[in-house]
Short mmCIF file of C-alpha atoms and ligand atoms in Angstrom, two decimals:
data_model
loop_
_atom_site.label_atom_id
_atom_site.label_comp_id
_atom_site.label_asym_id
_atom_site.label_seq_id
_atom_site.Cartn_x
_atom_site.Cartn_y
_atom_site.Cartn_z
CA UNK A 192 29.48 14.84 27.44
CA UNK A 193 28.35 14.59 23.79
CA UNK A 194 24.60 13.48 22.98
CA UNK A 195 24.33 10.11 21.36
CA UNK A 196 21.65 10.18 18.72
CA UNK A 197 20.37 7.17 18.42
CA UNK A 198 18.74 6.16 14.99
CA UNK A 199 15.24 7.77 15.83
CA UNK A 200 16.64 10.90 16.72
CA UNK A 201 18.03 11.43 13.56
CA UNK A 202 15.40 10.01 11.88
CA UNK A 203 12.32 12.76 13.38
CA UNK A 204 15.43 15.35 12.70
CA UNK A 205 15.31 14.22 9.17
CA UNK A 206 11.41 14.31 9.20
CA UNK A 207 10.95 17.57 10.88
CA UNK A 208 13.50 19.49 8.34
CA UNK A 209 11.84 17.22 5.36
CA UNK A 210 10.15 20.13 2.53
CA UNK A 211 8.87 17.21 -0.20
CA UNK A 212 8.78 13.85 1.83
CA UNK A 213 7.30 11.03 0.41
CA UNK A 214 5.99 7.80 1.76
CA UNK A 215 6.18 4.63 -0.35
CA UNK A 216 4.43 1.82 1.44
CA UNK A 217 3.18 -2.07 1.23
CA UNK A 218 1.07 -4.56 2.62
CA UNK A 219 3.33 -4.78 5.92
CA UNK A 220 1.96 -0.91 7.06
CA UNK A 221 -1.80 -2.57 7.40
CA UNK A 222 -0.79 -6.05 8.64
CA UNK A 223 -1.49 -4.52 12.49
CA UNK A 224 -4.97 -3.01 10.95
CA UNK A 225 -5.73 -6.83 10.57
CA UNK A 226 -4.93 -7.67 6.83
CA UNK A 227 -2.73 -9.95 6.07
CA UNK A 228 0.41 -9.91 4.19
CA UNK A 229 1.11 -11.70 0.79
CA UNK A 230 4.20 -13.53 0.96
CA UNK A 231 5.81 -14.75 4.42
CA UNK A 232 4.73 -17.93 6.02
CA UNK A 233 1.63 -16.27 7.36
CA UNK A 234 1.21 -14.41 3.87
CA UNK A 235 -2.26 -15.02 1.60
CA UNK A 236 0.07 -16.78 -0.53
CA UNK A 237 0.84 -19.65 1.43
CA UNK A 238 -2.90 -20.33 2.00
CA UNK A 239 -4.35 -19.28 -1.29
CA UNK A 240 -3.19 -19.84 -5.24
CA UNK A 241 -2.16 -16.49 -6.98
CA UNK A 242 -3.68 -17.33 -10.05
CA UNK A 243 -6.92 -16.07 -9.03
CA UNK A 244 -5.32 -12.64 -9.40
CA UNK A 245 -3.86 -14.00 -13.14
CA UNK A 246 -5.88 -12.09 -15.57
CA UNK A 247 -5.67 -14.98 -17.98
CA UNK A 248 -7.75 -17.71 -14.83
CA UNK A 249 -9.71 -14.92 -14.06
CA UNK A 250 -11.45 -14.55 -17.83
CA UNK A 251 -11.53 -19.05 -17.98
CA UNK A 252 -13.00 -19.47 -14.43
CA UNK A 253 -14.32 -15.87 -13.31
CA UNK A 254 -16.95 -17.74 -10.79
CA UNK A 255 -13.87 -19.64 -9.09
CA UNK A 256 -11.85 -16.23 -9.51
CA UNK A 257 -14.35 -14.42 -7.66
CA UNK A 258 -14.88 -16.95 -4.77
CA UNK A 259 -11.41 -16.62 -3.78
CA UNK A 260 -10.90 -13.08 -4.41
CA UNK A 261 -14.52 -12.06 -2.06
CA UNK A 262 -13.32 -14.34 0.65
CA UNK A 263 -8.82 -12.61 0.54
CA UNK A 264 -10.71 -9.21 -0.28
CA UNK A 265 -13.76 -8.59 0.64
CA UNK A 266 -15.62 -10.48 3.36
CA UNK A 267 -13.00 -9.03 5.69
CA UNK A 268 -14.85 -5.18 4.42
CA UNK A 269 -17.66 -5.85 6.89
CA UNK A 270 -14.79 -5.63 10.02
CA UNK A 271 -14.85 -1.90 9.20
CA UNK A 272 -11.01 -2.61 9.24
CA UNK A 273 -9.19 1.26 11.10
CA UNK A 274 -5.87 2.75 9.72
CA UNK A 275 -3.37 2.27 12.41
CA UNK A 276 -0.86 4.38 14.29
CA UNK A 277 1.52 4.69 10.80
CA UNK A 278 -1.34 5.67 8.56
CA UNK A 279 -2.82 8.00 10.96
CA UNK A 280 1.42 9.42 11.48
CA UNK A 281 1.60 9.63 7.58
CA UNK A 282 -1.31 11.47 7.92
CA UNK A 283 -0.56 14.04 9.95
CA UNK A 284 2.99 14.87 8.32
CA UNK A 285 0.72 15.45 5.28
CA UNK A 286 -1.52 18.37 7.10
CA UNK A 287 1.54 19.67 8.81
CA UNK A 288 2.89 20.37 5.02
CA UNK A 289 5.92 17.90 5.34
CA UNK A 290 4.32 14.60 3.51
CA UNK A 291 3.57 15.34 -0.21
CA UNK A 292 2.09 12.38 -1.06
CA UNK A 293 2.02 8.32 -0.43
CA UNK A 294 3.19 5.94 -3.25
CA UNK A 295 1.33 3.13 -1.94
CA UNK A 296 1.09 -1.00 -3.23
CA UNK A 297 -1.92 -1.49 -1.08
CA UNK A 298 -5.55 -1.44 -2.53
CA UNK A 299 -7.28 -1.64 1.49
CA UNK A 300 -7.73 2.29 1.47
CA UNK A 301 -6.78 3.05 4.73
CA UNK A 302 -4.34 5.61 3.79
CA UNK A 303 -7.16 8.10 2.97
CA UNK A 304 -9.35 6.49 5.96
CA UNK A 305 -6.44 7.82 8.32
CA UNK A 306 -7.06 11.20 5.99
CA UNK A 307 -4.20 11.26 3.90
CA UNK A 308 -5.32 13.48 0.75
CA UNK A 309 -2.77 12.52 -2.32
CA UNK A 310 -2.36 9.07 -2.28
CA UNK A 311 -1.79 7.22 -5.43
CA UNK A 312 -2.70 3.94 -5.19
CA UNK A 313 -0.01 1.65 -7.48
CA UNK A 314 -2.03 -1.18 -7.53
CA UNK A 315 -5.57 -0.05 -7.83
CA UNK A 316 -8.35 -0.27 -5.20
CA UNK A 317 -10.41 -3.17 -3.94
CA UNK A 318 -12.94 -0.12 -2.94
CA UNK A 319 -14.26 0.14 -6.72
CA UNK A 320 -15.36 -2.42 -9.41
CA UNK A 321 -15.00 -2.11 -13.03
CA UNK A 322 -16.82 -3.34 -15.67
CA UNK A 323 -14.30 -5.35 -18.32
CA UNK A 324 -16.34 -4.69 -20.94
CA UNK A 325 -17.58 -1.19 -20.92
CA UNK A 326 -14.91 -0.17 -18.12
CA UNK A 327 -18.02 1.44 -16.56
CA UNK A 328 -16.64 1.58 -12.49
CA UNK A 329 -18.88 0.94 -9.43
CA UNK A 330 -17.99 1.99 -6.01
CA UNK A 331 -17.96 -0.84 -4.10
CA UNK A 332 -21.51 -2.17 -1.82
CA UNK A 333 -22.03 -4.78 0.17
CA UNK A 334 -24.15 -7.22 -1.36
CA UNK A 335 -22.93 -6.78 -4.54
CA UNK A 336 -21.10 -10.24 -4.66
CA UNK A 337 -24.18 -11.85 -3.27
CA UNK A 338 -24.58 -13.39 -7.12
CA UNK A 339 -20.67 -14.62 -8.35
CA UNK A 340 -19.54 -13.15 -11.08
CA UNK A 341 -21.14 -9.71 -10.52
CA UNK A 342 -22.08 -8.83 -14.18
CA UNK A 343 -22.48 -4.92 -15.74
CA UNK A 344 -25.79 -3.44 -15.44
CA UNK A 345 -25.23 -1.30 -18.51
CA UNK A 346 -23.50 -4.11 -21.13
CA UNK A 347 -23.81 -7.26 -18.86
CA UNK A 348 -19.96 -7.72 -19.12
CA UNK A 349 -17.79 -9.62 -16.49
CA UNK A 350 -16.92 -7.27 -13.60
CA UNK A 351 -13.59 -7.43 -11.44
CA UNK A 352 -12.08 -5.45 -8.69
CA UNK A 353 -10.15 -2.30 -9.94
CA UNK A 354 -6.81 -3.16 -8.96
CA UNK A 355 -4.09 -4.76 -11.26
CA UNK A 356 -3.74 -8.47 -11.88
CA UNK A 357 -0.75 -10.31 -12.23
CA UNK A 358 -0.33 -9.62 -16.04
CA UNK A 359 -2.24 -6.50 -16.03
CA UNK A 360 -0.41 -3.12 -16.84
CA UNK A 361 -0.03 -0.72 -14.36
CA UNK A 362 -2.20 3.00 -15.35
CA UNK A 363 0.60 5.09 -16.65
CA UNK A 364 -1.23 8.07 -14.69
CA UNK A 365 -0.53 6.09 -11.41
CA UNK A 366 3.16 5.40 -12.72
CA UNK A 367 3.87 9.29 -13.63
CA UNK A 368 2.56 10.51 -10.40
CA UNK A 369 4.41 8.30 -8.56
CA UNK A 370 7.86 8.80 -10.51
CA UNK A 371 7.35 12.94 -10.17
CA UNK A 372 6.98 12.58 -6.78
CA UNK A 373 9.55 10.49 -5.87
CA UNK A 374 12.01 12.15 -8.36
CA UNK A 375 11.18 15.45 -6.11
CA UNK A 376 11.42 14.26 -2.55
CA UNK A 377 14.11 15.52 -0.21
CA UNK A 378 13.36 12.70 1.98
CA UNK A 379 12.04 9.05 1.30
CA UNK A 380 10.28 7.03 4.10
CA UNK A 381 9.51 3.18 3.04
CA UNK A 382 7.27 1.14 5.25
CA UNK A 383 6.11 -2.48 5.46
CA UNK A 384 6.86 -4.09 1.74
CA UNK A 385 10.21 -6.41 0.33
CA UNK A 386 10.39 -4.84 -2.74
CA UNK A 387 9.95 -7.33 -4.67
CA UNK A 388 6.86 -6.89 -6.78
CA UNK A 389 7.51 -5.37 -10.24
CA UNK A 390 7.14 -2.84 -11.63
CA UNK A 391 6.48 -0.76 -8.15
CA UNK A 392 10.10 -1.79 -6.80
CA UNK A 393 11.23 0.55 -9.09
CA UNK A 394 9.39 3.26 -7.84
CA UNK A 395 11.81 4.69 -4.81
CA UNK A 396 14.82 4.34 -7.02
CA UNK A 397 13.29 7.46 -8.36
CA UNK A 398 13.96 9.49 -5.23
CA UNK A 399 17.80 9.80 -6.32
CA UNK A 400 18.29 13.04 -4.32
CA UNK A 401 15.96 11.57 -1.04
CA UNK A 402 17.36 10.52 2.34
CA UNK A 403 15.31 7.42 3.04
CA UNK A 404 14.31 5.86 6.19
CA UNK A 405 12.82 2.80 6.24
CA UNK A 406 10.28 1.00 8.93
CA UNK A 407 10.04 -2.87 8.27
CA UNK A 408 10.89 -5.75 11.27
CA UNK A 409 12.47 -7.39 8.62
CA UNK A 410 15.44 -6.45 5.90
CA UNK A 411 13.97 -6.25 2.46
CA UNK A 412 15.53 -5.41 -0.76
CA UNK A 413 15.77 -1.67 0.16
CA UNK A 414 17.82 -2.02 3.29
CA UNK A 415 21.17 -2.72 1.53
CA UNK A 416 20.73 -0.82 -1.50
CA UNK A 417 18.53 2.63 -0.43
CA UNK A 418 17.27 2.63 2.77
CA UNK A 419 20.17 5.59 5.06
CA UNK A 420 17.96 4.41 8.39
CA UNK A 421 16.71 1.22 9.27
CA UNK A 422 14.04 0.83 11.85
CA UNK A 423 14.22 -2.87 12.51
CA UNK A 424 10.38 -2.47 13.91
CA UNK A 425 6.52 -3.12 13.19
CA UNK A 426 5.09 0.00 11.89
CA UNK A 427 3.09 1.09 14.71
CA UNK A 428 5.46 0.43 17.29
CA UNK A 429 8.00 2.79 15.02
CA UNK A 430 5.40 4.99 14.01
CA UNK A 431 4.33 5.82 18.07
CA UNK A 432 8.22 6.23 18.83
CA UNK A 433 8.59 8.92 15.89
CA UNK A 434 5.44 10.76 16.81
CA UNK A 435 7.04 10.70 20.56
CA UNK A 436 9.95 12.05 19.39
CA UNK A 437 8.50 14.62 17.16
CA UNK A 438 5.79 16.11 19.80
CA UNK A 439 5.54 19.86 19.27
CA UNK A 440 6.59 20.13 15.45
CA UNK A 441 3.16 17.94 14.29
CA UNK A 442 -0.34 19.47 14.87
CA UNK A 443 -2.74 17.21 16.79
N1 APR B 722 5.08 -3.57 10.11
C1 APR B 722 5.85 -3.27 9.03
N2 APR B 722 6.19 -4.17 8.06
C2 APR B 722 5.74 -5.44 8.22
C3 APR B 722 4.95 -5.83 9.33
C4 APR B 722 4.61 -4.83 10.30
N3 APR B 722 3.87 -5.11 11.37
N4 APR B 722 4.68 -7.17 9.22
C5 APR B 722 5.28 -7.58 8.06
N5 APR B 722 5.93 -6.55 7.47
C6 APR B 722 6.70 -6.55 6.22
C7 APR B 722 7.36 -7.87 5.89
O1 APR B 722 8.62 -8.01 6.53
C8 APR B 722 7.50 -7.75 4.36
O2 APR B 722 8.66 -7.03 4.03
O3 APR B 722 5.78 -6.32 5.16
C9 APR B 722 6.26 -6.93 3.96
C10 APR B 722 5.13 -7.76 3.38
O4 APR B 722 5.57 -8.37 2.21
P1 APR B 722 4.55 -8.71 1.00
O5 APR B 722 3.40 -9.43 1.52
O6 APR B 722 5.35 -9.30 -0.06
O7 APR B 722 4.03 -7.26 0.59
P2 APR B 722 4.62 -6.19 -0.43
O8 APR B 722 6.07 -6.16 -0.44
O9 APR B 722 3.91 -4.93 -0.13
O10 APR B 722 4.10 -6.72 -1.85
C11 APR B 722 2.80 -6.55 -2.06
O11 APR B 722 2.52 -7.93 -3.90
O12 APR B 722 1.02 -9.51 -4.37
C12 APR B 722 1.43 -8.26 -4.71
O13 APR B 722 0.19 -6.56 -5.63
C13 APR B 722 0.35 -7.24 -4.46
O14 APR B 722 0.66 -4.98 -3.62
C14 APR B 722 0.90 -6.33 -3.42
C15 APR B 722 2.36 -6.62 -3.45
#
């Protein structure tokens, strides 16, 4: 009687044969690590105004900026918020040579707290500060939004979170990384994100040689037009039935 395969199968078949696989991920890979995601009737958008994050506001009203941006971005950093089950599985592929490197949209850090090593971060980090003045960078302390807007100690200039703002450019060192390794992948794996923010979309159109599998409990933009598997499921739950699946190829 022939073996069925079912979608998984093939899917840890693809992973354990993957050389250069690359993992492009958004905000839906850390909604189950407790942060919310943007759009979506439960997204930050629904409850707060983007145009905090519009450089333009931010420079007029940097003390009502800042307000709304500690409260999305920050207050949540004294949960000492953990990577989940898919950042701890992207993880492990890394060490066990078959990951090359995350492409990821979100600034939370929990790839590299789950101890993935090359992770370029699209969007920035809310981990790190930078001065818009003297572009002088702090890493980021509690208790350094006690006073709103956190000024420079070395030029007294207004200081924001180091991630991109709507109408900000994206580093092009953050956009080359991200092309090369997408344009070398042999396999693709998209988790958690619609596709719909600009310019990352474009990102895993790069991977034109890639087999791409992609984890998301909803269809996004990629599921028609890239994604070869679709795991219709929350990250974690698809993440745990991958690492089932590929017991005895990953190292513990
Ligand atoms: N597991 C996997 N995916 C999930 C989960 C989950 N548990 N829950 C939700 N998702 C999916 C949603 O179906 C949706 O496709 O995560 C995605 C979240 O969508 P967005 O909030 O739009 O996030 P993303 O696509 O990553 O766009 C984020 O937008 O505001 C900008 O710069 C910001 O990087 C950010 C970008």
């Amino acid at each position: 009687m022939a073996t069925i395969f079912d979608d998984y199968d093939t899917a840890a078949r693809w992973i354990a044969g993957a050389k250069r696989a690359v993992a492009f991920t958004g905000a839906g890979i850390s909604v189950e690590s407790g942060i919310p995601t943007f759009r979506g009737p439960d997204g930050l958008w629904s409850r707060y105004d983007p145009q905090v994050l519009d450089l333009g506001y931010f420079y007029a009203h940097p003390e009502d900026s800042w307000r709304v941006i500690r409260e999305i971005f920050y207050d949540y950093m004294d949960r000492e918020l953990k990577p989940n089950a898919a950042h701890l599985l992207l993880a492990r592929l890394e060490k066990a040579g078959i990951v090359k490197g995350v492409v990821t949209q979100n600034i939370d850090g929990l790839h590299q707290k789950a101890g993935s090593r090359n992770v370029v971060e699209f969007h920035g980090t809310a981990q790190r500060l930078i001065c818009t003045q003297c572009r002088r960078k702090y890493d980021f302390r509690p208790g350094m939004l006690d006073t709103l807007p956190p000024l420079c100690e070395s030029c007294g200039g207004l200081v924001k979170p180091d991630f991109v703002f709507f109408g900000e450019g994206i580093g092009p060192e953050n956009y080359r990384k991200s092309e090369t390794l997408c344009k070398e992948a042999d396999l693709l794996i998209i988790v958690g994100t619609t596709g719909e923010v600009m310019p990352a979309s474009m990102i895993p159109f790069e991977a034109r040689e890639a087999k791409v599998i992609e984890i998301n409990p909803e269809p996004s933009r990629y599921t028609e037009e890239k994604s070869d598997i679709f795991l219709q499921e929350r990250a974690t739950v698809a993440a745990k039935e991958l690492s089932r699946r590929l017991e005895g190829i990953l190292v513990s």
